[in-house]
């Protein structure tokens, strides 16, 4: 390899992304969320999306065992939620941050869009695992600015 992990990460950081919270309930029905920017659409027909989770994440087993999950795209005004749910041990959702979707997964209040999903497939991805979800419901609240992440920092579109 002719580059370091840090060089690779820095180069990847040059791709601006939106920021999402992926959420699901554990076996006891407790809602959890994790901050991700590894979200992508895959297919319109059938409606498929993907996201990835680090194998070392303390929520790894929870998300791999959850049949239903939601992906909520955060607005620019939700940076504090992104920071809070990115913490290693800070993944239990606060009741004021979500409503339960039709599939039972938590939907983040104030998100600019959300996708309710059922787990379609789990794929290997190096030090991450890729979760492919079939979208069963969509929600959006247009007119808000998205939360953007670029070069290791939150940014604004304007």
PDB file of C-alpha atoms in Angstrom:
ATOM      1  CA  UNK A   1       0.000   0.000   0.000  1.00  0.00           C
ATOM      2  CA  UNK A   2       1.484   3.334  -1.022  1.00  0.00           C
ATOM      3  CA  UNK A   3      -0.640   5.459   1.331  1.00  0.00           C
ATOM      4  CA  UNK A   4      -1.459   5.466   5.011  1.00  0.00           C
ATOM      5  CA  UNK A   5      -4.862   4.953   6.622  1.00  0.00           C
ATOM      6  CA  UNK A   6      -4.831   8.667   7.536  1.00  0.00           C
ATOM      7  CA  UNK A   7      -4.088   9.709   3.937  1.00  0.00           C
ATOM      8  CA  UNK A   8      -6.927   7.487   2.706  1.00  0.00           C
ATOM      9  CA  UNK A   9      -9.336   8.896   5.295  1.00  0.00           C
ATOM     10  CA  UNK A  10      -8.354  12.481   4.474  1.00  0.00           C
ATOM     11  CA  UNK A  11      -8.933  11.863   0.771  1.00  0.00           C
ATOM     12  CA  UNK A  12     -12.332  10.289   1.453  1.00  0.00           C
ATOM     13  CA  UNK A  13     -13.170  13.396   3.487  1.00  0.00           C
ATOM     14  CA  UNK A  14     -13.018  15.433   0.284  1.00  0.00           C
ATOM     15  CA  UNK A  15     -16.363  13.931  -0.707  1.00  0.00           C
ATOM     16  CA  UNK A  16     -19.101  16.057   0.855  1.00  0.00           C
ATOM     17  CA  UNK A  17     -21.882  13.975   2.382  1.00  0.00           C
ATOM     18  CA  UNK A  18     -25.135  14.431   4.148  1.00  0.00           C
ATOM     19  CA  UNK A  19     -25.474  13.220   7.720  1.00  0.00           C
ATOM     20  CA  UNK A  20     -28.025  10.650   8.856  1.00  0.00           C
ATOM     21  CA  UNK A  21     -29.151   8.931  11.992  1.00  0.00           C
ATOM     22  CA  UNK A  22     -29.848   5.236  11.551  1.00  0.00           C
ATOM     23  CA  UNK A  23     -32.214   4.006  14.237  1.00  0.00           C
ATOM     24  CA  UNK A  24     -33.704   0.745  15.445  1.00  0.00           C
ATOM     25  CA  UNK A  25     -35.099  -0.790  18.599  1.00  0.00           C
ATOM     26  CA  UNK A  26     -33.209  -3.461  20.493  1.00  0.00           C
ATOM     27  CA  UNK A  27     -34.706  -6.760  21.700  1.00  0.00           C
ATOM     28  CA  UNK A  28     -36.218  -4.997  24.737  1.00  0.00           C
ATOM     29  CA  UNK A  29     -37.804  -2.313  22.568  1.00  0.00           C
ATOM     30  CA  UNK A  30     -35.326   0.402  23.578  1.00  0.00           C
ATOM     31  CA  UNK A  31     -34.658   2.821  20.662  1.00  0.00           C
ATOM     32  CA  UNK A  32     -31.068   3.444  19.569  1.00  0.00           C
ATOM     33  CA  UNK A  33     -29.472   5.660  16.932  1.00  0.00           C
ATOM     34  CA  UNK A  34     -26.061   5.977  15.366  1.00  0.00           C
ATOM     35  CA  UNK A  35     -24.701   8.851  13.268  1.00  0.00           C
ATOM     36  CA  UNK A  36     -23.575   7.867   9.753  1.00  0.00           C
ATOM     37  CA  UNK A  37     -22.573   9.468   6.499  1.00  0.00           C
ATOM     38  CA  UNK A  38     -22.212   6.110   4.732  1.00  0.00           C
ATOM     39  CA  UNK A  39     -25.728   6.183   3.289  1.00  0.00           C
ATOM     40  CA  UNK A  40     -26.515   5.672  -0.393  1.00  0.00           C
ATOM     41  CA  UNK A  41     -29.387   4.847  -2.684  1.00  0.00           C
ATOM     42  CA  UNK A  42     -28.966   1.564  -4.549  1.00  0.00           C
ATOM     43  CA  UNK A  43     -32.095   0.904  -6.598  1.00  0.00           C
ATOM     44  CA  UNK A  44     -35.423   2.550  -7.412  1.00  0.00           C
ATOM     45  CA  UNK A  45     -37.136  -0.720  -8.312  1.00  0.00           C
ATOM     46  CA  UNK A  46     -37.095  -2.400  -5.922  1.00  0.00           C
ATOM     47  CA  UNK A  47     -36.451   0.552  -3.570  1.00  0.00           C
ATOM     48  CA  UNK A  48     -33.119  -0.254  -1.900  1.00  0.00           C
ATOM     49  CA  UNK A  49     -30.666   1.799   0.162  1.00  0.00           C
ATOM     50  CA  UNK A  50     -27.486   0.926   2.002  1.00  0.00           C
ATOM     51  CA  UNK A  51     -25.410   2.090   4.907  1.00  0.00           C
ATOM     52  CA  UNK A  52     -22.401   0.642   6.688  1.00  0.00           C
ATOM     53  CA  UNK A  53     -21.402   0.133  10.291  1.00  0.00           C
ATOM     54  CA  UNK A  54     -17.948  -0.418  11.719  1.00  0.00           C
ATOM     55  CA  UNK A  55     -17.485  -3.940  13.064  1.00  0.00           C
ATOM     56  CA  UNK A  56     -15.998  -2.480  16.259  1.00  0.00           C
ATOM     57  CA  UNK A  57     -19.064  -0.280  16.944  1.00  0.00           C
ATOM     58  CA  UNK A  58     -20.790  -0.986  20.241  1.00  0.00           C
ATOM     59  CA  UNK A  59     -24.133  -0.975  18.387  1.00  0.00           C
ATOM     60  CA  UNK A  60     -22.945  -3.477  15.768  1.00  0.00           C
ATOM     61  CA  UNK A  61     -24.874  -6.509  17.065  1.00  0.00           C
ATOM     62  CA  UNK A  62     -28.023  -4.449  17.642  1.00  0.00           C
ATOM     63  CA  UNK A  63     -28.208  -3.232  14.045  1.00  0.00           C
ATOM     64  CA  UNK A  64     -27.296  -6.587  12.526  1.00  0.00           C
ATOM     65  CA  UNK A  65     -30.105  -8.267  14.474  1.00  0.00           C
ATOM     66  CA  UNK A  66     -32.723  -5.566  13.779  1.00  0.00           C
ATOM     67  CA  UNK A  67     -35.141  -6.628  11.044  1.00  0.00           C
ATOM     68  CA  UNK A  68     -36.466  -3.059  10.777  1.00  0.00           C
ATOM     69  CA  UNK A  69     -34.590   0.216  10.895  1.00  0.00           C
ATOM     70  CA  UNK A  70     -34.980   3.810   9.779  1.00  0.00           C
ATOM     71  CA  UNK A  71     -32.577   6.237   8.159  1.00  0.00           C
ATOM     72  CA  UNK A  72     -33.298   9.898   8.916  1.00  0.00           C
ATOM     73  CA  UNK A  73     -31.452  12.593   6.944  1.00  0.00           C
ATOM     74  CA  UNK A  74     -30.613  15.434   9.315  1.00  0.00           C
ATOM     75  CA  UNK A  75     -31.247  19.117   8.726  1.00  0.00           C
ATOM     76  CA  UNK A  76     -28.616  21.801   9.290  1.00  0.00           C
ATOM     77  CA  UNK A  77     -30.305  22.659  12.593  1.00  0.00           C
ATOM     78  CA  UNK A  78     -29.720  19.120  13.918  1.00  0.00           C
ATOM     79  CA  UNK A  79     -25.946  19.140  14.254  1.00  0.00           C
ATOM     80  CA  UNK A  80     -26.229  18.592  18.016  1.00  0.00           C
ATOM     81  CA  UNK A  81     -28.131  15.329  17.379  1.00  0.00           C
ATOM     82  CA  UNK A  82     -25.404  14.193  15.001  1.00  0.00           C
ATOM     83  CA  UNK A  83     -22.735  14.883  17.619  1.00  0.00           C
ATOM     84  CA  UNK A  84     -24.728  13.315  20.472  1.00  0.00           C
ATOM     85  CA  UNK A  85     -25.455  10.032  18.692  1.00  0.00           C
ATOM     86  CA  UNK A  86     -21.912   9.750  17.329  1.00  0.00           C
ATOM     87  CA  UNK A  87     -20.551   9.256  20.862  1.00  0.00           C
ATOM     88  CA  UNK A  88     -19.323   5.754  21.702  1.00  0.00           C
ATOM     89  CA  UNK A  89     -21.817   5.126  24.504  1.00  0.00           C
ATOM     90  CA  UNK A  90     -24.503   7.664  23.617  1.00  0.00           C
ATOM     91  CA  UNK A  91     -26.837   5.709  21.361  1.00  0.00           C
ATOM     92  CA  UNK A  92     -30.057   5.369  23.370  1.00  0.00           C
ATOM     93  CA  UNK A  93     -32.540   7.755  21.760  1.00  0.00           C
ATOM     94  CA  UNK A  94     -34.072  10.420  23.941  1.00  0.00           C
ATOM     95  CA  UNK A  95     -37.901  10.304  23.823  1.00  0.00           C
ATOM     96  CA  UNK A  96     -38.144  13.900  22.558  1.00  0.00           C
ATOM     97  CA  UNK A  97     -36.010  13.087  19.498  1.00  0.00           C
ATOM     98  CA  UNK A  98     -38.229  10.571  17.703  1.00  0.00           C
ATOM     99  CA  UNK A  99     -41.613   9.128  16.788  1.00  0.00           C
ATOM    100  CA  UNK A 100     -42.178   5.453  16.045  1.00  0.00           C
ATOM    101  CA  UNK A 101     -42.619   4.682  12.354  1.00  0.00           C
ATOM    102  CA  UNK A 102     -45.051   2.219  10.828  1.00  0.00           C
ATOM    103  CA  UNK A 103     -42.385  -0.516  10.853  1.00  0.00           C
ATOM    104  CA  UNK A 104     -41.641   0.085  14.553  1.00  0.00           C
ATOM    105  CA  UNK A 105     -38.310   1.825  13.994  1.00  0.00           C
ATOM    106  CA  UNK A 106     -37.705   5.310  15.405  1.00  0.00           C
ATOM    107  CA  UNK A 107     -38.033   8.260  12.993  1.00  0.00           C
ATOM    108  CA  UNK A 108     -36.071  11.357  14.004  1.00  0.00           C
ATOM    109  CA  UNK A 109     -38.261  14.419  14.540  1.00  0.00           C
ATOM    110  CA  UNK A 110     -37.332  17.352  12.300  1.00  0.00           C
ATOM    111  CA  UNK A 111     -35.378  15.277   9.770  1.00  0.00           C
ATOM    112  CA  UNK A 112     -35.589  16.497   6.182  1.00  0.00           C
ATOM    113  CA  UNK A 113     -36.310  12.957   4.950  1.00  0.00           C
ATOM    114  CA  UNK A 114     -36.603   9.480   6.415  1.00  0.00           C
ATOM    115  CA  UNK A 115     -36.736   5.957   5.052  1.00  0.00           C
ATOM    116  CA  UNK A 116     -38.329   3.064   6.887  1.00  0.00           C
ATOM    117  CA  UNK A 117     -36.539  -0.144   5.906  1.00  0.00           C
ATOM    118  CA  UNK A 118     -36.500  -3.879   6.374  1.00  0.00           C
ATOM    119  CA  UNK A 119     -33.134  -5.595   6.334  1.00  0.00           C
ATOM    120  CA  UNK A 120     -32.658  -7.132   2.884  1.00  0.00           C
ATOM    121  CA  UNK A 121     -29.069  -8.352   3.030  1.00  0.00           C
ATOM    122  CA  UNK A 122     -25.833  -8.075   4.996  1.00  0.00           C
ATOM    123  CA  UNK A 123     -22.571  -7.817   3.043  1.00  0.00           C
ATOM    124  CA  UNK A 124     -18.918  -7.916   4.053  1.00  0.00           C
ATOM    125  CA  UNK A 125     -17.026  -4.659   3.631  1.00  0.00           C
ATOM    126  CA  UNK A 126     -13.573  -4.891   5.208  1.00  0.00           C
ATOM    127  CA  UNK A 127     -13.663  -3.348   8.691  1.00  0.00           C
ATOM    128  CA  UNK A 128     -17.321  -2.417   8.107  1.00  0.00           C
ATOM    129  CA  UNK A 129     -20.454  -4.389   7.360  1.00  0.00           C
ATOM    130  CA  UNK A 130     -22.829  -3.116   4.685  1.00  0.00           C
ATOM    131  CA  UNK A 131     -26.548  -3.296   5.440  1.00  0.00           C
ATOM    132  CA  UNK A 132     -28.864  -3.278   2.455  1.00  0.00           C
ATOM    133  CA  UNK A 133     -32.386  -2.153   3.290  1.00  0.00           C
ATOM    134  CA  UNK A 134     -35.635  -2.424   1.360  1.00  0.00           C
ATOM    135  CA  UNK A 135     -37.524   0.847   1.760  1.00  0.00           C
ATOM    136  CA  UNK A 136     -41.107   0.288   2.936  1.00  0.00           C
ATOM    137  CA  UNK A 137     -42.093   3.924   3.609  1.00  0.00           C
ATOM    138  CA  UNK A 138     -40.690   7.388   2.896  1.00  0.00           C
ATOM    139  CA  UNK A 139     -41.188  10.717   4.640  1.00  0.00           C
ATOM    140  CA  UNK A 140     -39.903  14.157   3.725  1.00  0.00           C
ATOM    141  CA  UNK A 141     -40.072  17.725   4.909  1.00  0.00           C
ATOM    142  CA  UNK A 142     -38.704  19.808   2.019  1.00  0.00           C
ATOM    143  CA  UNK A 143     -37.495  23.354   2.376  1.00  0.00           C
ATOM    144  CA  UNK A 144     -34.862  22.750   5.049  1.00  0.00           C
ATOM    145  CA  UNK A 145     -31.110  22.976   4.615  1.00  0.00           C
ATOM    146  CA  UNK A 146     -29.271  19.651   4.978  1.00  0.00           C
ATOM    147  CA  UNK A 147     -26.544  18.929   7.508  1.00  0.00           C
ATOM    148  CA  UNK A 148     -23.364  18.550   5.434  1.00  0.00           C
ATOM    149  CA  UNK A 149     -20.020  17.009   6.396  1.00  0.00           C
ATOM    150  CA  UNK A 150     -16.833  17.800   4.459  1.00  0.00           C
ATOM    151  CA  UNK A 151     -13.125  17.529   5.277  1.00  0.00           C
ATOM    152  CA  UNK A 152     -13.793  16.505   8.868  1.00  0.00           C
ATOM    153  CA  UNK A 153     -16.167  19.379   9.669  1.00  0.00           C
ATOM    154  CA  UNK A 154     -19.847  20.258   9.491  1.00  0.00           C
ATOM    155  CA  UNK A 155     -20.505  22.711   6.683  1.00  0.00           C
ATOM    156  CA  UNK A 156     -23.232  24.819   5.163  1.00  0.00           C
ATOM    157  CA  UNK A 157     -24.323  24.761   1.544  1.00  0.00           C
ATOM    158  CA  UNK A 158     -24.302  28.535   1.348  1.00  0.00           C
TER     159      UNK A 158
END
